[in-house]
Short mmCIF file of C-alpha atoms in Angstrom, two decimals:
data_model
loop_
_atom_site.label_atom_id
_atom_site.label_comp_id
_atom_site.label_asym_id
_atom_site.label_seq_id
_atom_site.Cartn_x
_atom_site.Cartn_y
_atom_site.Cartn_z
CA MET A 268 9.03 6.77 15.64
CA GLU A 269 8.22 6.23 12.00
CA THR A 270 4.76 5.57 10.69
CA SER A 271 3.75 3.76 7.56
CA GLU A 272 1.30 6.24 6.14
CA ARG A 273 1.59 9.46 4.17
CA GLY A 274 0.84 12.74 5.91
CA ALA A 275 -2.53 14.41 6.08
CA ALA A 276 -3.67 17.93 6.81
CA THR A 277 -6.58 18.68 9.05
CA ALA A 278 -9.72 20.00 7.40
CA ASP A 279 -9.35 23.43 8.97
CA SER A 280 -5.69 23.86 8.04
CA PRO A 281 -4.95 22.49 4.56
CA GLY A 282 -1.43 21.26 4.26
CA GLY A 283 -0.65 22.10 7.84
CA ALA A 284 -1.04 18.82 9.70
CA ALA A 285 0.52 18.85 13.11
CA GLY A 286 3.94 17.35 13.07
CA ALA A 287 4.49 17.53 9.32
CA GLY A 288 8.21 17.59 8.92
CA ALA A 289 10.48 19.08 6.35
CA PRO A 290 11.04 17.04 3.20
CA GLY A 291 12.91 13.89 3.99
CA SER A 292 12.66 14.36 7.74
CA CYS A 293 10.88 11.06 8.37
CA SER A 294 12.93 8.56 6.41
CA GLY A 295 16.39 7.12 6.33
CA PRO A 296 18.89 6.19 9.01
CA GLY A 297 20.32 9.03 11.03
CA ARG A 298 17.34 11.30 10.32
CA PRO A 299 15.32 12.88 13.14
CA THR A 300 12.56 10.67 14.47
CA CYS A 301 9.21 11.21 12.82
CA ILE A 302 6.36 12.28 15.07
CA GLY A 303 3.70 10.82 12.85
CA ARG A 304 2.58 12.73 9.80
CA GLY A 305 -0.38 10.36 9.42
CA ARG A 306 -1.98 10.76 12.83
CA ALA A 307 -0.63 14.02 14.23
CA GLY A 308 2.10 12.62 16.40
CA VAL A 309 0.62 9.16 16.98
CA PRO A 310 2.23 6.30 15.02
CA LEU A 311 0.05 3.50 13.69
CA ARG A 312 2.21 0.97 15.45
CA ALA A 313 5.59 1.38 17.12
CA THR A 314 8.18 -0.64 15.25
CA VAL A 315 11.43 0.80 16.50
CA ALA A 316 13.30 -1.43 18.91
CA LEU A 317 13.63 0.47 22.17
CA GLY A 318 16.56 0.00 24.48
CA ALA A 319 16.26 -0.47 28.22
CA LEU A 320 14.68 2.54 29.85
CA THR A 321 16.13 3.84 33.08
CA VAL A 322 14.27 6.02 35.50
CA VAL A 323 16.16 7.84 38.24
CA LEU A 324 14.13 8.26 41.39
CA SER A 325 15.71 9.52 44.64
CA SER A 326 19.19 8.40 43.60
CA ALA A 327 17.88 4.92 42.83
CA VAL A 328 17.99 3.66 39.27
CA LEU A 329 15.01 1.58 38.19
CA ALA A 330 15.70 -0.47 35.06
CA LEU A 331 12.69 -1.15 32.91
CA GLY A 332 12.86 -3.92 30.31
CA SER A 333 12.29 -3.27 26.62
CA PRO A 334 8.74 -3.58 25.33
CA ALA A 335 7.94 -6.79 23.48
CA ARG A 336 8.45 -6.64 19.74
CA ASP A 337 5.37 -6.08 17.63
CA PRO A 338 3.89 -9.59 17.18
CA PHE A 339 2.60 -8.67 13.72
CA LEU A 340 6.02 -7.98 12.19
CA ALA A 341 8.42 -10.53 10.73
CA ALA A 342 12.01 -10.23 9.54
CA GLY A 343 11.55 -12.13 6.29
CA ASP A 344 14.55 -12.48 4.00
CA SER A 345 16.29 -9.10 4.05
CA ALA A 346 18.84 -10.19 1.42
CA THR A 347 16.16 -10.74 -1.22
CA GLY A 348 13.50 -8.44 0.23
CA SER A 349 10.86 -11.15 0.38
CA TYR A 350 8.52 -12.67 2.93
CA LEU A 351 6.53 -15.91 2.68
CA ALA A 352 3.29 -15.28 4.52
CA THR A 353 1.65 -17.89 6.72
CA ARG A 354 -1.85 -19.18 6.13
CA ALA A 355 -2.84 -18.62 9.75
CA ASP A 356 -1.82 -14.95 9.71
CA GLY A 357 -3.78 -14.27 6.54
CA ASP A 358 -6.90 -16.08 7.70
CA GLN A 359 -6.84 -14.30 11.07
CA ALA A 360 -6.33 -10.91 9.43
CA ALA A 361 -9.32 -11.41 7.13
CA THR A 362 -11.43 -12.55 10.09
CA ALA A 363 -10.43 -9.42 12.01
CA VAL A 364 -11.58 -7.16 9.17
CA LEU A 365 -14.92 -8.97 8.90
CA ALA A 366 -15.38 -8.68 12.67
CA GLY A 367 -15.56 -4.91 12.21
CA PRO A 368 -17.99 -2.89 10.12
CA TYR A 369 -16.99 -4.63 6.88
CA GLN A 370 -18.60 -7.47 4.96
CA GLU A 371 -18.19 -9.34 1.70
CA ARG A 372 -21.12 -8.97 -0.67
CA PRO A 373 -20.87 -9.89 -4.38
CA GLY A 374 -20.64 -6.91 -6.69
CA PRO A 375 -21.25 -6.55 -10.41
CA PRO A 376 -19.09 -8.92 -12.47
CA VAL A 377 -16.23 -7.49 -14.49
CA THR A 378 -17.00 -8.59 -18.04
CA ALA A 379 -13.93 -7.06 -19.70
CA ARG A 380 -10.59 -6.96 -17.96
CA HIS A 381 -9.18 -4.44 -20.45
CA GLY A 382 -10.90 -2.10 -22.85
CA SER A 383 -10.34 -2.36 -26.58
CA GLY A 384 -11.36 1.06 -27.87
CA PRO A 385 -9.32 4.25 -28.24
CA VAL A 386 -8.31 6.01 -25.04
CA ALA A 387 -9.44 9.63 -24.77
CA PRO A 388 -7.05 12.14 -23.14
CA LEU A 389 -7.78 12.77 -19.47
CA PRO A 390 -8.94 16.33 -18.77
CA VAL A 391 -7.18 18.08 -15.91
CA SER A 392 -9.25 18.28 -12.73
CA ARG A 393 -10.73 21.70 -12.04
CA PRO A 394 -10.20 22.74 -9.32
CA LEU A 395 -6.94 20.83 -8.88
CA VAL A 396 -8.15 18.94 -5.81
CA ALA A 397 -8.93 15.25 -5.31
CA ALA A 398 -12.66 14.57 -5.45
CA PRO A 399 -14.87 11.59 -4.57
CA ALA A 400 -14.67 8.94 -7.27
CA ARG A 401 -16.57 5.85 -8.29
CA PRO A 402 -14.77 2.74 -7.02
CA SER A 403 -12.79 0.78 -9.60
CA PRO A 404 -12.80 -3.02 -9.17
CA ALA A 405 -9.00 -3.22 -9.46
CA ILE A 406 -8.29 -0.50 -6.86
CA GLY A 407 -8.91 -0.91 -3.16
CA ALA A 408 -7.96 -0.34 0.44
CA LEU A 409 -5.21 -2.12 2.35
CA PHE A 410 -5.83 -3.11 5.99
CA SER A 411 -3.38 -4.11 8.72
CA PRO A 412 -5.59 -5.19 11.65
CA GLY A 413 -4.04 -5.72 15.05
CA ASP A 414 -5.39 -6.89 18.37
CA ASP A 415 -6.93 -3.53 19.25
CA GLY A 416 -10.19 -4.28 17.47
CA ASP A 417 -9.61 -1.48 14.95
CA PRO A 418 -9.81 -2.84 11.37
CA ALA A 419 -9.34 0.58 9.72
CA HIS A 420 -7.43 0.58 6.43
CA HIS A 421 -4.09 2.38 6.38
CA CYS A 422 -3.03 2.37 2.72
CA SER A 423 -4.28 1.83 -0.83
CA ALA A 424 -3.30 -0.75 -3.46
CA SER A 425 -4.29 -2.05 -6.89
CA VAL A 426 -4.31 -5.23 -8.92
CA VAL A 427 -1.61 -5.34 -11.58
CA HIS A 428 -1.50 -7.78 -14.48
CA ALA A 429 0.71 -10.84 -13.95
CA PRO A 430 0.91 -14.31 -15.53
CA ALA A 431 -0.56 -15.97 -12.43
CA GLY A 432 -3.31 -13.36 -12.07
CA ASP A 433 -2.58 -12.89 -8.36
CA LEU A 434 -0.51 -9.70 -8.07
CA VAL A 435 -1.20 -6.50 -6.12
CA VAL A 436 1.03 -3.42 -5.97
CA THR A 437 1.36 -0.80 -3.24
CA ALA A 438 4.07 1.26 -1.52
CA ALA A 439 6.85 -0.54 0.34
CA HIS A 440 6.26 1.59 3.45
CA CYS A 441 2.72 0.16 3.61
CA VAL A 442 3.96 -3.41 4.05
CA HIS A 443 7.43 -3.12 5.60
CA ASP A 444 7.99 -0.81 8.57
CA GLY A 445 10.74 -2.21 10.78
CA GLY A 446 9.71 -5.63 9.49
CA PHE A 447 7.17 -7.19 7.14
CA ARG A 448 3.58 -6.74 8.26
CA THR A 449 2.22 -10.23 8.78
CA ARG A 450 -1.41 -9.11 8.89
CA LEU A 451 -2.45 -7.51 5.62
CA VAL A 452 -5.81 -7.59 3.87
CA PHE A 453 -6.67 -6.08 0.48
CA ALA A 454 -10.29 -5.15 -0.33
CA PRO A 455 -10.60 -4.27 -4.05
CA GLY A 456 -13.48 -2.04 -5.07
CA LEU A 457 -14.32 -1.23 -1.43
CA ARG A 458 -17.34 1.02 -0.96
CA ASP A 459 -19.36 1.91 2.12
CA GLY A 460 -18.13 -1.04 4.16
CA ILE A 461 -18.79 -3.59 1.38
CA ALA A 462 -16.01 -5.63 -0.23
CA PRO A 463 -17.71 -6.61 -3.52
CA TYR A 464 -14.80 -8.70 -4.79
CA GLY A 465 -13.86 -10.31 -1.49
CA LEU A 466 -10.92 -9.97 0.85
CA TRP A 467 -7.45 -11.04 -0.27
CA VAL A 468 -4.34 -11.75 1.81
CA PRO A 469 -0.68 -12.13 0.82
CA THR A 470 1.05 -15.39 0.08
CA ARG A 471 4.36 -13.62 -0.54
CA ILE A 472 5.54 -10.01 -0.29
CA HIS A 473 8.38 -8.53 -2.34
CA VAL A 474 10.23 -5.25 -1.74
CA ASP A 475 13.63 -4.01 -2.84
CA PRO A 476 16.33 -4.91 -0.25
CA ARG A 477 17.42 -1.28 -0.33
CA TRP A 478 14.10 -0.32 1.20
CA ILE A 479 14.75 -2.72 4.08
CA SER A 480 18.31 -1.55 4.67
CA ASP A 481 17.76 2.21 4.70
CA ARG A 482 14.19 3.06 3.59
CA ASP A 483 15.50 4.41 0.31
CA PRO A 484 12.63 6.53 -1.12
CA ASP A 485 13.68 5.59 -4.65
CA HIS A 486 12.52 2.02 -3.88
CA ASP A 487 9.20 2.62 -2.14
CA VAL A 488 7.31 -0.04 -4.12
CA ALA A 489 6.00 -3.47 -3.09
CA PHE A 490 4.34 -6.37 -4.87
CA LEU A 491 2.08 -8.84 -3.08
CA ARG A 492 0.93 -12.18 -4.44
CA VAL A 493 -2.48 -12.81 -2.92
CA ARG A 494 -5.09 -15.48 -2.26
CA ARG A 495 -8.69 -15.44 -1.10
CA PRO A 496 -9.11 -17.19 2.26
CA GLY A 497 -11.39 -20.19 2.05
CA GLN A 498 -11.55 -20.15 -1.76
CA ALA A 499 -8.54 -22.01 -3.12
CA GLY A 500 -7.74 -21.56 -6.78
CA ARG A 501 -9.47 -18.20 -7.24
CA ARG A 502 -7.49 -15.50 -9.05
CA ILE A 503 -8.04 -11.90 -8.14
CA GLU A 504 -7.41 -10.67 -11.67
CA ASP A 505 -10.27 -12.82 -12.98
CA LEU A 506 -12.68 -10.98 -10.68
CA THR A 507 -11.42 -7.40 -10.82
CA GLY A 508 -9.42 -6.96 -14.00
CA ALA A 509 -5.95 -5.44 -13.65
CA GLU A 510 -3.80 -2.44 -14.44
CA ARG A 511 -1.06 -2.96 -17.02
CA ILE A 512 2.33 -2.04 -15.61
CA ARG A 513 4.55 0.24 -17.67
CA PHE A 514 8.21 1.04 -17.12
CA ASP A 515 10.13 4.19 -18.14
CA ASP A 516 6.93 5.96 -19.17
CA PRO A 517 7.53 9.46 -20.58
CA VAL A 518 6.98 12.26 -18.08
CA GLY A 519 4.38 14.92 -18.83
CA ARG A 520 1.52 12.67 -19.88
CA PRO A 521 -1.96 13.10 -18.34
CA ALA A 522 -2.64 10.67 -15.51
CA LEU A 523 -5.24 9.67 -12.95
CA LEU A 524 -4.30 9.24 -9.28
CA THR A 525 -6.66 7.32 -6.98
CA GLY A 526 -6.51 6.41 -3.29
CA TYR A 527 -8.61 5.58 -0.25
CA PRO A 528 -8.39 8.10 2.61
CA ALA A 529 -8.10 6.29 5.94
CA ASP A 530 -11.33 7.78 7.23
CA GLN A 531 -13.38 6.91 4.14
CA ASP A 532 -14.58 3.66 2.57
CA SER A 533 -14.71 5.14 -0.91
CA PRO A 534 -11.90 6.54 -3.07
CA VAL A 535 -10.86 9.99 -4.19
CA SER A 536 -9.11 10.78 -7.46
CA CYS A 537 -7.53 13.61 -9.44
CA ARG A 538 -6.38 14.12 -13.03
CA HIS A 539 -3.17 15.97 -13.89
CA ALA A 540 0.06 15.54 -15.81
CA VAL A 541 2.88 13.50 -14.27
CA GLU A 542 5.96 15.60 -13.58
CA THR A 543 9.56 14.69 -12.83
CA GLU A 544 11.14 15.14 -9.41
CA GLY A 545 14.74 14.17 -10.07
CA PRO A 546 16.08 11.07 -11.79
CA ALA A 547 14.26 8.51 -9.61
CA GLN A 548 11.06 10.27 -8.52
CA LEU A 549 7.77 11.43 -10.02
CA ARG A 550 5.54 14.18 -8.68
CA PHE A 551 1.81 14.73 -9.06
CA PRO A 552 0.71 18.25 -7.99
CA CYS A 553 -2.86 17.87 -6.81
CA ALA A 554 -4.19 18.59 -3.33
CA GLY A 555 -6.44 16.38 -1.24
CA PHE A 556 -4.66 13.02 -0.96
CA PRO A 557 -4.47 12.46 2.83
CA HIS A 558 -3.40 9.69 5.18
CA GLY A 559 -4.41 6.31 3.75
CA THR A 560 -3.82 7.09 0.08
CA SER A 561 -0.22 5.81 0.11
CA GLY A 562 0.15 2.99 -2.39
CA GLY A 563 -2.65 4.30 -4.60
CA PRO A 564 -2.05 3.84 -8.35
CA LEU A 565 -0.93 6.51 -10.79
CA LEU A 566 -2.46 5.57 -14.16
CA THR A 567 -2.10 6.79 -17.73
CA ASP A 568 -4.18 5.67 -20.75
CA VAL A 569 -7.23 4.93 -18.61
CA GLU A 570 -9.79 2.92 -20.58
CA PRO A 571 -13.38 4.16 -20.14
CA VAL A 572 -14.88 0.68 -20.52
CA THR A 573 -12.98 -0.93 -17.66
CA GLY A 574 -11.51 1.95 -15.68
CA THR A 575 -8.11 0.26 -15.88
CA GLY A 576 -5.01 1.86 -17.31
CA SER A 577 -1.24 1.76 -17.50
CA LEU A 578 0.37 1.78 -14.06
CA VAL A 579 3.34 4.18 -13.98
CA GLY A 580 3.68 4.76 -10.22
CA VAL A 581 2.20 4.41 -6.73
CA VAL A 582 1.92 7.05 -4.03
CA GLY A 583 5.14 6.81 -2.03
CA GLY A 584 8.76 7.75 -2.55
CA LEU A 585 9.81 11.14 -1.20
CA ASP A 586 8.42 11.81 2.27
CA GLU A 587 6.64 8.44 1.95
CA GLY A 588 4.13 9.95 -0.45
CA GLY A 589 4.26 13.70 -0.02
CA ASP A 590 1.93 16.15 1.71
CA ASP A 591 -1.60 17.40 1.19
CA PHE A 592 -0.61 19.37 -1.92
CA THR A 593 1.78 17.11 -3.82
CA SER A 594 2.10 13.35 -4.18
CA PHE A 595 5.29 11.53 -5.11
CA SER A 596 6.17 8.11 -6.51
CA SER A 597 9.33 6.15 -7.02
CA ARG A 598 9.97 6.10 -10.75
CA PHE A 599 9.14 2.79 -12.44
CA GLY A 600 12.48 2.11 -14.09
CA GLU A 601 14.74 -0.92 -14.32
CA ASP A 602 14.86 -1.49 -10.55
CA VAL A 603 11.07 -1.75 -10.29
CA ALA A 604 11.00 -3.86 -13.45
CA ALA A 605 13.44 -6.29 -11.82
CA LEU A 606 11.30 -6.37 -8.67
CA TYR A 607 8.22 -7.11 -10.79
CA ARG A 608 10.01 -9.95 -12.59
CA ARG A 609 11.05 -11.44 -9.27
CA ALA A 610 7.54 -11.15 -7.85
CA THR A 611 5.97 -12.86 -10.86
CA ALA A 612 8.53 -15.63 -11.28
CA GLY A 613 7.24 -19.18 -10.82
CA PRO A 614 3.82 -20.51 -9.81
CA ALA A 615 1.75 -19.03 -7.03
CA PRO A 616 3.51 -19.74 -3.71
CA THR A 617 1.86 -21.95 -1.12
CA PRO A 618 1.43 -20.11 2.19
CA GLU A 619 3.53 -21.47 5.01
CA VAL A 620 1.74 -23.30 7.80
CA ARG A 621 3.66 -22.88 11.02
CA PRO A 622 2.71 -24.02 14.51
CA ARG A 623 1.72 -21.39 17.01
CA VAL A 624 4.01 -21.06 19.99
CA ALA A 625 2.30 -20.45 23.30
CA PRO A 626 3.63 -17.30 25.03
CA ARG A 627 5.71 -17.75 28.12
CA SER A 628 3.86 -17.21 31.33
#
């Protein structure tokens, strides 16, 4: 079964997480089933449709029905790669996160959304290992709470500049895994259980249709338009600032990679040059980006005043993000530019309100 997180190594065996497959072994139709690089053989949530299971006991065949489909997945529009989220799903997801060890508490205001001074070159991290970092208002953790009472975050994301000021970017595998995740919550600037800029939920999700059809690693990017439950009219970009997206950025420039490990409520980061990994992939050779950092932003030209920069990638792509030594990203070329244009077209969508259907007894 496939998971929706990047792999992680255990602390006592760097890079050697149980079940870590060979490159490409966990994505694409016809590939071997993935045993769960994120949680050592345990998927976050089973999303593969299982056929009828037959058990042969003493020459008698017992037919067992298929398990019910995950109630927190939706088909969406596979032709366009989009999903219009419902208000109820978003509100319930935010409530589930706040029912755990998390709370909203106002943080320091962001007075400048983008710096205006010269940008100093980023020094390479020494040693070349991700280290604890100060939270940035525009970067946060992405949650997908279920009914198990576990609100733990499973990916990372960041605010990206858009005309409507409501756009978040992450990896496609963080939001679509056998279907669109209907319960998603973004907590920008998260630190020690506090969401200083509130919780935000999707109004619409956009991925490339080629991700839906065959989990193409060259299209492992997603854009989410978001709202803040209970506070109509608020724009996330006004509170957090935003990264500026850049397409076809030259390879070899110094960059900063940031993400939230799943077992931490504060980020880690690393500085190194972006390298090429074929015509449609980028690589970032720095250790220490474990499970939960998928979707984290890869930034160049980071401005010291605001901490924002130019977004040139997100952790994802090959092997759904890489391993404990190297991170990958789908290259931000014309395909991602087209996805961005589609995600930002028109006014902010109004979340769908749909009646709840009582389950059959």
